[in-house]
Coordinates of C-alpha atoms and ligand atoms in Angstrom, one line a residue:
M1 CA 92.0 15.0 -27.3
G2 CA 93.1 15.8 -23.7
K3 CA 94.3 13.0 -21.5
Y4 CA 93.3 12.6 -17.9
I5 CA 95.6 11.6 -15.1
F6 CA 93.7 10.9 -11.9
V7 CA 95.7 11.0 -8.7
T8 CA 94.2 9.3 -5.6
G9 CA 95.6 8.8 -2.1
G10 CA 95.7 5.9 0.2
V11 CA 96.4 4.9 3.9
V12 CA 96.6 8.4 5.3
S13 CA 96.1 12.0 4.0
S14 CA 98.9 14.6 3.8
V15 CA 101.4 12.2 2.3
G16 CA 102.3 14.6 -0.5
K17 CA 99.7 13.7 -3.1
G18 CA 99.7 17.4 -4.2
T19 CA 103.5 17.3 -4.7
V20 CA 103.3 14.1 -6.7
A21 CA 100.4 15.5 -8.8
A22 CA 102.5 18.7 -9.4
S23 CA 105.6 16.6 -10.2
I24 CA 103.7 14.6 -12.8
G25 CA 102.6 17.9 -14.3
R26 CA 106.2 19.1 -14.4
I27 CA 107.4 15.8 -15.9
L28 CA 104.9 16.4 -18.8
A29 CA 105.7 20.1 -19.1
V30 CA 109.4 19.6 -19.6
R31 CA 108.4 17.5 -22.6
G32 CA 106.6 20.5 -24.1
L33 CA 103.1 19.2 -23.1
R34 CA 100.4 21.6 -22.0
V35 CA 99.1 20.6 -18.6
N36 CA 96.1 21.8 -16.6
F37 CA 95.0 20.8 -13.1
V38 CA 91.9 20.0 -11.1
K39 CA 92.0 19.6 -7.3
I40 CA 88.9 17.9 -5.9
D41 CA 88.1 18.7 -2.3
P42 CA 85.3 16.5 -1.0
Y43 CA 84.3 18.8 1.8
V44 CA 80.9 20.5 1.7
N45 CA 82.3 24.1 2.0
V46 CA 81.9 25.8 -1.4
D47 CA 85.5 27.0 -1.2
A48 CA 88.4 27.1 1.2
G49 CA 87.8 30.7 2.1
T50 CA 85.7 29.8 5.1
L51 CA 88.1 27.2 6.4
N52 CA 90.4 27.8 9.3
P53 CA 94.0 27.7 8.0
F54 CA 95.0 26.1 11.3
S55 CA 93.1 22.9 10.5
H56 CA 93.3 22.9 6.7
G57 CA 96.3 24.9 5.7
E58 CA 96.6 28.1 3.8
V59 CA 93.9 29.5 1.5
F60 CA 95.5 29.9 -1.9
V61 CA 94.1 32.9 -3.9
T62 CA 94.1 32.7 -7.6
D63 CA 94.3 35.6 -10.1
D64 CA 90.6 35.4 -10.7
G65 CA 89.9 35.7 -7.0
G66 CA 89.2 32.1 -6.1
E67 CA 89.8 31.2 -2.5
T68 CA 91.2 27.7 -3.1
D69 CA 93.1 24.7 -1.8
L70 CA 96.8 25.1 -1.2
D71 CA 97.6 22.4 -3.7
L72 CA 96.9 24.9 -6.5
G73 CA 99.9 26.8 -5.1
W74 CA 102.0 23.7 -5.7
Y75 CA 100.8 23.4 -9.3
E76 CA 101.6 27.1 -9.9
R77 CA 105.0 26.8 -8.4
F78 CA 106.0 23.5 -10.0
L79 CA 104.8 24.5 -13.5
D80 CA 105.1 28.3 -13.4
I81 CA 101.5 28.6 -14.5
T82 CA 98.4 30.6 -13.4
T83 CA 95.5 28.5 -12.3
S84 CA 92.0 29.7 -11.8
R85 CA 89.1 29.1 -9.4
E86 CA 87.8 26.5 -11.8
S87 CA 90.8 24.3 -10.9
N88 CA 89.3 23.6 -7.5
I89 CA 86.1 21.5 -7.3
T90 CA 84.3 21.0 -4.0
T91 CA 81.3 19.0 -2.9
G92 CA 79.8 22.4 -1.9
Q93 CA 80.0 23.7 -5.5
I94 CA 78.7 20.5 -7.1
Y95 CA 75.6 20.3 -4.8
S96 CA 74.9 24.0 -5.1
E97 CA 74.8 23.7 -8.8
V98 CA 72.7 20.5 -8.9
I99 CA 70.2 21.9 -6.4
A100 CA 70.0 25.2 -8.3
K101 CA 69.2 23.3 -11.5
E102 CA 66.6 21.2 -9.7
R103 CA 64.9 24.4 -8.4
R104 CA 64.9 25.9 -11.9
G105 CA 63.2 22.8 -13.1
D106 CA 66.0 21.8 -15.4
Y107 CA 65.6 18.1 -14.6
L108 CA 62.1 17.9 -16.0
G109 CA 60.5 15.8 -13.3
Q110 CA 63.3 13.3 -12.9
C111 CA 64.3 12.0 -9.5
V112 CA 67.6 13.8 -8.9
Q113 CA 70.3 11.4 -7.7
I114 CA 74.0 11.1 -6.8
V115 CA 74.3 8.9 -9.9
P116 CA 73.9 10.2 -12.6
H117 CA 73.1 13.9 -11.7
V118 CA 75.9 14.6 -9.2
T119 CA 78.4 12.5 -11.0
D120 CA 77.5 14.2 -14.3
E121 CA 78.1 17.6 -12.8
I122 CA 81.5 16.4 -11.5
K123 CA 82.5 15.0 -14.9
R124 CA 81.3 18.2 -16.6
R125 CA 83.6 20.3 -14.5
I126 CA 86.6 18.0 -14.9
R127 CA 86.1 18.0 -18.7
K128 CA 85.9 21.8 -18.7
A129 CA 89.5 21.8 -17.5
A130 CA 90.5 19.8 -20.6
A131 CA 89.0 22.2 -23.1
G132 CA 91.2 24.4 -25.2
D133 CA 94.9 23.9 -25.7
V134 CA 95.5 21.2 -23.1
D135 CA 97.3 17.9 -23.6
A136 CA 96.7 16.5 -20.2
V137 CA 94.7 17.3 -17.1
V138 CA 96.0 16.1 -13.8
V139 CA 93.0 15.5 -11.5
E140 CA 93.9 15.2 -7.8
V141 CA 91.2 13.7 -5.7
G142 CA 91.6 15.0 -2.2
G143 CA 91.3 12.8 0.9
T144 CA 91.9 9.1 1.0
V145 CA 90.1 6.3 -0.8
G146 CA 87.4 4.9 1.5
D147 CA 86.3 8.3 2.8
I148 CA 82.5 8.7 2.6
E149 CA 82.9 12.2 1.1
S150 CA 85.0 11.2 -1.8
Q151 CA 82.8 8.4 -3.1
P152 CA 80.8 10.4 -5.7
F153 CA 84.0 11.8 -7.1
L154 CA 85.7 8.4 -7.4
E155 CA 82.5 7.0 -9.0
A156 CA 82.7 9.9 -11.5
V157 CA 86.3 9.3 -12.4
R158 CA 85.6 5.6 -12.7
Q159 CA 83.0 6.4 -15.3
M160 CA 85.4 8.6 -17.1
R161 CA 87.7 5.6 -17.8
L162 CA 84.8 4.0 -19.7
E163 CA 83.7 7.2 -21.5
E164 CA 87.2 8.5 -22.4
G165 CA 88.8 5.2 -23.0
F166 CA 91.7 3.3 -21.5
E167 CA 94.4 5.0 -23.6
N168 CA 93.2 8.5 -22.5
T169 CA 93.0 7.9 -18.8
L170 CA 95.5 6.9 -16.2
F171 CA 95.1 6.2 -12.5
V172 CA 97.9 7.0 -10.1
H173 CA 97.6 5.9 -6.6
V174 CA 99.8 7.5 -4.0
A175 CA 100.0 5.6 -0.7
L176 CA 102.1 5.4 2.4
V177 CA 104.5 2.6 3.0
L178 CA 105.5 2.4 6.6
T179 CA 109.1 1.7 7.7
L180 CA 109.7 -0.2 10.9
K181 CA 112.3 1.8 12.9
A182 CA 113.8 -1.2 14.7
T183 CA 114.5 -3.3 11.6
G184 CA 114.3 -0.8 8.8
E185 CA 111.8 -3.1 7.1
F186 CA 109.2 -1.6 4.6
K187 CA 105.6 -2.5 5.5
T188 CA 103.3 -2.5 2.5
K189 CA 100.2 -4.1 4.0
A190 CA 98.3 -0.8 4.5
L191 CA 99.1 0.2 0.9
Q192 CA 97.7 -3.2 -0.3
H193 CA 94.5 -2.6 1.6
S194 CA 94.1 0.8 0.0
V195 CA 94.6 -0.7 -3.5
N196 CA 91.9 -3.3 -2.6
T197 CA 89.6 -0.5 -1.6
M198 CA 90.2 1.2 -5.0
R199 CA 89.4 -2.1 -6.7
S200 CA 86.2 -2.6 -4.7
I201 CA 84.9 0.6 -6.2
G202 CA 86.0 -0.5 -9.7
I203 CA 89.3 1.3 -10.2
Q204 CA 92.5 -0.6 -10.9
P205 CA 95.5 1.8 -10.5
D206 CA 97.9 2.0 -13.4
I207 CA 100.7 3.5 -11.4
I208 CA 101.4 3.2 -7.7
V209 CA 103.6 5.8 -6.0
A210 CA 104.8 4.3 -2.7
R211 CA 105.4 7.2 -0.3
S212 CA 107.9 6.5 2.4
D213 CA 110.7 8.2 4.5
R214 CA 113.4 6.4 2.5
P215 CA 113.6 4.9 -1.0
I216 CA 111.9 1.6 -1.0
D217 CA 114.0 -1.5 -1.7
E218 CA 113.5 -4.0 -4.6
A219 CA 111.7 -6.4 -2.3
A220 CA 109.1 -3.8 -1.3
R221 CA 108.7 -2.7 -5.0
R222 CA 108.1 -6.3 -6.1
K223 CA 105.5 -6.8 -3.4
V224 CA 103.7 -3.6 -4.2
A225 CA 103.7 -4.6 -7.9
L226 CA 102.5 -8.1 -7.2
F227 CA 99.6 -7.2 -4.9
G228 CA 98.8 -4.1 -7.0
T229 CA 98.7 -6.3 -10.2
L230 CA 101.1 -4.0 -11.9
P231 CA 104.5 -4.4 -13.7
E232 CA 107.4 -3.4 -11.4
R233 CA 108.2 -0.4 -13.6
A234 CA 104.8 1.1 -12.8
V235 CA 105.7 1.3 -9.1
F236 CA 107.6 4.4 -8.1
S237 CA 109.2 5.4 -4.8
S238 CA 108.7 9.0 -3.5
Y239 CA 110.6 9.6 -0.3
D240 CA 111.4 12.4 2.0
V241 CA 113.7 15.0 0.5
E242 CA 115.3 18.2 1.8
Y243 CA 114.1 20.3 -1.0
V244 CA 110.6 19.6 -2.3
Y245 CA 111.5 20.5 -5.9
E246 CA 113.7 17.4 -6.1
V247 CA 110.6 15.2 -6.3
P248 CA 110.0 15.5 -10.1
M249 CA 113.6 14.5 -10.7
I250 CA 113.3 11.5 -8.3
L251 CA 110.3 10.2 -10.2
E252 CA 111.8 11.0 -13.6
R253 CA 115.0 9.0 -12.7
Q254 CA 112.8 6.0 -12.1
G255 CA 111.3 6.3 -15.6
M256 CA 108.0 7.9 -14.8
G257 CA 108.0 10.3 -17.7
E258 CA 108.7 7.6 -20.3
Y259 CA 106.1 5.3 -18.7
I260 CA 103.3 7.9 -18.7
I261 CA 103.9 9.3 -22.2
Q262 CA 104.0 5.8 -23.7
R263 CA 100.9 4.6 -21.8
L264 CA 98.9 7.7 -22.9
G265 CA 100.4 7.9 -26.4
L266 CA 101.8 11.4 -25.7
G267 CA 105.3 10.8 -26.9
P268 CA 107.9 10.6 -28.1
A269 CA 109.2 13.8 -26.6
Q270 CA 112.6 14.7 -25.2
P271 CA 112.5 16.2 -21.7
D272 CA 114.4 19.5 -21.1
W273 CA 115.2 19.8 -17.5
T274 CA 117.7 22.7 -17.8
E275 CA 115.6 25.3 -16.0
W276 CA 114.6 22.9 -13.2
M277 CA 118.2 21.8 -12.7
R278 CA 119.3 25.4 -12.5
V279 CA 117.0 25.8 -9.4
L280 CA 118.2 22.6 -7.8
D281 CA 121.7 23.7 -8.4
M282 CA 121.1 27.1 -6.9
Y283 CA 119.7 25.4 -3.8
S284 CA 122.7 23.1 -3.4
K285 CA 125.1 26.0 -3.8
A286 CA 123.4 28.4 -1.4
A287 CA 126.3 29.1 0.9
H288 CA 124.7 31.2 3.6
K289 CA 121.8 30.9 6.1
V290 CA 119.4 33.6 7.0
R291 CA 117.1 33.2 10.0
I292 CA 113.7 34.5 9.5
A293 CA 111.0 34.8 12.3
V294 CA 107.5 34.6 11.0
C295 CA 105.4 36.0 13.8
G296 CA 101.7 35.1 13.4
K297 CA 98.8 33.2 14.8
Y298 CA 98.5 29.9 12.9
T299 CA 102.0 28.7 13.7
Q300 CA 101.3 25.1 14.8
L301 CA 100.8 23.9 11.3
A302 CA 103.5 24.5 8.7
D303 CA 101.0 24.4 5.9
S304 CA 99.1 27.5 7.3
Y305 CA 101.7 29.7 5.6
V306 CA 103.0 27.4 2.9
S307 CA 103.2 30.1 0.2
I308 CA 105.2 32.4 2.5
K309 CA 107.6 29.6 3.4
E310 CA 108.1 28.8 -0.3
A311 CA 108.5 32.5 -1.2
L312 CA 111.2 32.9 1.5
Q313 CA 113.0 29.9 0.2
H314 CA 112.8 31.0 -3.4
A315 CA 114.1 34.4 -2.5
G316 CA 116.8 32.8 -0.3
I317 CA 118.4 30.6 -3.0
H318 CA 118.4 33.6 -5.4
A319 CA 120.2 35.6 -2.8
G320 CA 122.7 32.8 -2.1
A321 CA 121.2 31.7 1.2
R322 CA 118.9 29.1 2.6
A323 CA 116.1 30.6 4.7
E324 CA 115.7 29.0 8.1
I325 CA 112.2 29.9 9.2
D326 CA 110.9 29.8 12.8
W327 CA 107.1 30.1 13.2
I328 CA 106.5 32.1 16.3
G329 CA 103.0 32.4 17.9
T330 CA 102.8 36.0 19.1
E331 CA 100.6 35.3 22.1
L332 CA 103.9 34.5 23.7
F333 CA 104.9 38.1 23.7
E334 CA 101.6 39.1 25.3
K335 CA 102.0 36.7 28.1
D336 CA 105.7 37.3 28.6
P337 CA 106.7 40.7 27.3
D338 CA 110.3 40.3 28.1
S339 CA 110.6 37.4 25.7
I340 CA 110.4 39.8 22.7
G341 CA 114.2 40.1 23.0
M342 CA 114.5 36.7 21.4
L343 CA 113.8 38.3 18.1
S344 CA 117.2 40.0 18.1
S345 CA 118.7 36.7 17.0
Y346 CA 116.9 36.8 13.7
D347 CA 118.1 38.4 10.5
G348 CA 114.5 39.3 9.4
I349 CA 111.0 39.5 10.8
L350 CA 107.9 38.8 8.9
V351 CA 104.3 39.4 10.1
P352 CA 101.9 37.5 7.8
G353 CA 98.2 37.8 6.9
G354 CA 95.6 37.1 9.5
F355 CA 92.2 37.7 10.9
G356 CA 90.7 38.5 14.3
K357 CA 92.2 39.8 17.5
R358 CA 94.1 36.9 19.0
G359 CA 97.8 37.5 19.1
T360 CA 97.6 40.9 17.5
E361 CA 99.1 42.9 20.4
G362 CA 102.1 40.5 20.2
M363 CA 102.4 41.1 16.5
I364 CA 102.4 44.8 17.0
E365 CA 105.2 44.3 19.5
C366 CA 107.2 42.4 16.9
I367 CA 106.7 45.2 14.4
K368 CA 107.9 47.8 17.0
F369 CA 110.9 45.6 17.8
S370 CA 112.0 45.4 14.1
R371 CA 111.4 49.1 13.6
V372 CA 113.2 50.3 16.7
N373 CA 116.1 47.8 16.3
D374 CA 116.3 48.2 12.5
I375 CA 115.8 44.5 11.7
P376 CA 114.6 43.9 8.1
F377 CA 110.8 43.7 8.2
L378 CA 108.2 42.5 5.7
G379 CA 104.5 42.8 6.5
I380 CA 101.9 41.0 4.5
C381 CA 98.3 42.2 4.4
F382 CA 97.4 42.1 8.1
G383 CA 101.1 42.7 8.6
L384 CA 100.7 46.0 6.8
Q385 CA 97.6 47.0 8.8
L386 CA 99.3 46.3 12.1
S387 CA 102.4 48.2 11.0
V388 CA 100.2 51.2 10.5
V389 CA 98.7 50.7 13.9
E390 CA 102.1 50.4 15.5
F391 CA 103.3 53.6 13.7
A392 CA 100.2 55.5 14.7
R393 CA 100.5 54.5 18.3
N394 CA 104.2 54.8 18.8
V395 CA 105.3 57.5 16.3
C396 CA 102.2 59.6 15.8
G397 CA 101.2 59.5 19.4
L398 CA 97.7 58.2 18.7
H399 CA 97.8 55.9 21.7
D400 CA 94.7 53.9 21.3
A401 CA 94.9 53.6 17.6
A402 CA 93.7 50.3 16.2
S403 CA 92.0 48.5 13.3
T404 CA 88.3 48.4 13.7
E405 CA 88.7 44.6 13.2
L406 CA 90.4 44.5 16.6
N407 CA 88.5 47.3 18.4
P408 CA 85.3 48.7 16.8
E409 CA 85.3 51.4 19.5
T410 CA 88.8 52.7 19.0
P411 CA 89.1 56.6 19.0
H412 CA 91.6 56.3 16.1
P413 CA 90.5 53.8 13.5
V414 CA 93.6 54.0 11.4
I415 CA 92.6 50.8 9.7
D416 CA 88.9 50.5 8.8
L417 CA 86.6 48.5 6.6
L418 CA 86.7 49.1 2.9
P419 CA 83.6 51.2 2.1
E420 CA 82.1 48.5 -0.1
Q421 CA 82.3 46.0 2.8
R422 CA 79.9 47.9 5.0
G423 CA 76.7 46.1 5.5
M424 CA 78.2 42.9 4.0
E425 CA 76.3 40.0 5.6
R426 CA 77.8 36.9 3.9
L427 CA 81.3 35.9 4.8
G428 CA 82.0 33.5 1.9
G429 CA 83.7 34.9 -1.2
T430 CA 83.0 38.6 -0.3
M431 CA 86.5 40.0 0.5
R432 CA 88.4 42.2 -1.9
L433 CA 89.9 39.3 -3.9
G434 CA 92.2 38.4 -6.6
S435 CA 94.7 40.1 -9.0
L436 CA 94.4 43.9 -9.2
P437 CA 96.7 46.5 -10.6
I438 CA 98.9 48.7 -8.3
H439 CA 100.7 51.9 -9.2
V440 CA 104.1 52.0 -7.6
K441 CA 105.6 55.4 -6.9
E442 CA 108.9 56.3 -8.4
G443 CA 111.8 57.0 -6.1
T444 CA 110.6 54.5 -3.4
L445 CA 112.0 51.3 -2.2
A446 CA 109.1 49.5 -3.7
H447 CA 109.9 51.0 -7.1
R448 CA 113.6 50.0 -6.8
L449 CA 112.4 46.4 -6.0
Y450 CA 109.8 46.1 -8.8
R451 CA 111.5 48.3 -11.3
R452 CA 108.2 49.2 -12.8
S453 CA 105.3 51.6 -12.2
I454 CA 102.4 49.1 -12.6
I455 CA 102.3 45.7 -11.0
H456 CA 99.5 43.1 -10.6
Q457 CA 99.1 41.3 -7.3
R458 CA 96.6 39.1 -5.5
H459 CA 94.5 40.4 -2.7
R460 CA 92.3 39.0 0.1
H461 CA 91.1 41.5 2.6
R462 CA 88.2 43.6 4.0
Y463 CA 90.1 46.4 5.8
E464 CA 92.4 49.2 4.5
V465 CA 94.4 52.2 5.7
N466 CA 91.8 54.8 6.7
P467 CA 92.2 57.9 4.4
D468 CA 91.4 60.2 7.3
Y469 CA 94.8 59.3 8.8
W470 CA 96.9 59.5 5.7
P471 CA 98.1 63.1 6.4
I472 CA 99.4 62.4 9.9
L473 CA 101.0 59.1 9.0
Q474 CA 102.8 60.7 6.1
E475 CA 103.8 63.8 8.1
K476 CA 105.5 61.5 10.6
G477 CA 107.5 59.8 7.9
L478 CA 105.6 56.8 6.7
I479 CA 105.8 56.5 2.9
F480 CA 102.9 55.2 0.9
S481 CA 104.6 53.8 -2.2
G482 CA 101.8 51.8 -3.9
F483 CA 98.2 52.7 -4.6
S484 CA 95.2 51.3 -6.4
P485 CA 94.9 53.0 -9.8
D486 CA 92.2 55.4 -8.5
G487 CA 94.6 56.5 -5.8
R488 CA 92.1 55.7 -3.1
R489 CA 93.7 52.7 -1.6
V490 CA 97.1 52.2 0.0
E491 CA 98.8 49.1 -1.3
I492 CA 102.4 49.4 -0.1
I493 CA 103.9 51.2 2.8
E494 CA 107.6 51.7 3.8
N495 CA 109.5 53.3 6.5
P496 CA 112.6 55.1 5.1
G497 CA 114.0 55.5 8.7
N498 CA 114.9 51.8 8.5
S499 CA 117.2 49.8 6.4
F500 CA 114.4 47.6 5.0
F501 CA 110.8 48.1 6.3
L502 CA 108.2 47.2 3.7
A503 CA 104.6 46.1 4.0
T504 CA 102.1 45.2 1.3
Q505 CA 98.3 45.1 1.4
Y506 CA 98.4 42.3 -1.2
H507 CA 100.0 38.8 -0.9
P508 CA 103.1 38.7 -3.0
E509 CA 103.9 35.1 -2.0
Y510 CA 101.3 33.8 -4.4
L511 CA 103.4 34.9 -7.3
S512 CA 106.7 33.5 -6.1
R513 CA 108.3 30.8 -8.2
P514 CA 111.4 28.7 -7.5
N515 CA 113.0 30.1 -10.7
R516 CA 111.6 33.6 -10.3
P517 CA 111.5 35.0 -6.8
E518 CA 108.9 37.7 -6.0
P519 CA 110.7 41.1 -5.7
A520 CA 109.4 42.1 -2.3
Y521 CA 110.5 38.8 -0.8
H522 CA 113.7 38.9 -2.7
G523 CA 114.5 42.4 -1.3
F524 CA 113.6 41.4 2.2
V525 CA 115.7 38.2 2.3
K526 CA 118.6 40.1 0.6
A527 CA 118.4 42.8 3.3
A528 CA 118.3 40.1 6.0
L529 CA 121.4 38.5 4.5
E530 CA 123.2 41.8 4.2
R531 CA 122.4 42.6 7.8
K532 CA 123.8 39.2 8.9
L533 CA 126.9 39.6 6.9
G534 CA 127.4 43.0 8.5
H535 CA 126.7 45.2 5.5
V536 CA 124.1 47.2 7.4
K537 CA 123.9 50.2 5.1
M538 CA 120.8 49.5 3.0
S539 CA 118.8 52.7 2.7
S540 CA 119.3 52.2 -1.0
P541 CA 119.7 48.5 -1.4
Q542 CA 121.1 47.0 -4.6
L543 CA 118.4 44.7 -5.5
V544 CA 116.6 42.5 -8.0
D545 CA 117.8 41.5 -11.3
I546 CA 114.7 39.5 -12.0
D547 CA 111.4 40.6 -13.6
P548 CA 108.3 40.2 -11.4
Ligands
LIG601 N1 92.0 40.7 8.5 C1 92.5 41.7 7.5 C2 91.5 42.1 6.5 O1 90.5 41.5 6.4 C3 93.7 41.2 6.8 C4 93.5 40.0 5.9 C5 94.7 39.3 5.5 O2 95.7 39.4 6.1 N2 94.6 38.5 4.5 O3 91.7 43.1 5.8

């Protein structure tokens, strides 16, 4: 029988509940236990695909084409697993299902209500995640307790304690503890209030994780235990760390693993942290620094490109360097064209995925700058499309070339809608999505990186390189090194005139893991490091000793 670990949040959102949930998963996984995850997002959107990454962070794409919450990315990276769209439950999905059932007449004349019909649908979906070979499901309830939106979900998980039993359910409450700067004192009152809110809806936490900037002291721990009605050993301190992958170890050192497996009857099991420690060790030993400029649009919120940030860091430590990333809003280069020169202080330039026109002329200037000055370049999705636009304009002489996403009237639509996207009226869930095979051409940089002819990568796009322009782009020297299996779609481009210039129509960052960097990112960061160290000859870089 699968166990359920419910993770709730208190005081404020964005305190790293996802990291704690993923860490709990890792703590169980190193004991040989099989863990699955559910992230509950109480918003009414059916999925994250229609949310602005600037307000809500990156959209994480799963193998099966789900456009999901970025916390699924933490679960995948922390446990080296593949999640699915079913790991992300939203209010939108629950209500769509309940209303569809009501319209079909499935409720046979009953009055359809939040309790039991909505809560039953929530429980059904959570239980689905426990089916099969799963020892424990970590269920992270998004938002903070007390939010109107999360009430039906908290009611559903409260009921699950009754139905599944005390020994099969565990409530972990993650809440902020404030530190007074002047005195260094820990203030737990807000945390106490959030625990009271939990109790008022009928849930007594079994574990409290006090989230603070520094490790809490014994007095604060005692206070949290006393007011939380918990033994002190059920109170854990999670604090700011330099490298996020340290969090599972921090919790483990305080005894979280032992506590959870005893409480849920999952033990005894000896943890094996070897692989994890290898990653932490690599991080601490990374002797170099590489400076990477990520030139995009949603640069005010670090979470907008979180998988890219992590992929650069994974690649960095495997190349022996820490990646120092600057997020640069490219509108700057449109307003002040001379400022583009600032990019010469970077070892690598990355143009990430994106949508819409804002900032794109600036992105095209960044691409031109890296091509002309031979600064290692990686383009992701939109980054590939804009690289083709740049090449068409400045190398092929097609001066007004554009993507029809940016200019529907362009005389040279070098990037155009995928044929199946024409006439598409609904925006939600209709892009070319999820994991698809790609044929990688031998003798190319891409093949040297991936060292195989077929790879699988995750996609999220509506536009592609227009086949009418393949001949001129190739004649002028652009290499198409990856294609869809039918040969109709360009998946990877490279410019052999440069030391390292690669762009992918897919999003390789979703497959990057701390213990297994993604080859395109690894090649890019390695090229950036080699440039920095002055070994600029890289037309045939020595790369990748790791399987994708
Ligand atoms: N806007 C582009 C498209 O829809 C690129 C998408 C992306 O970068 N994910 O094809």
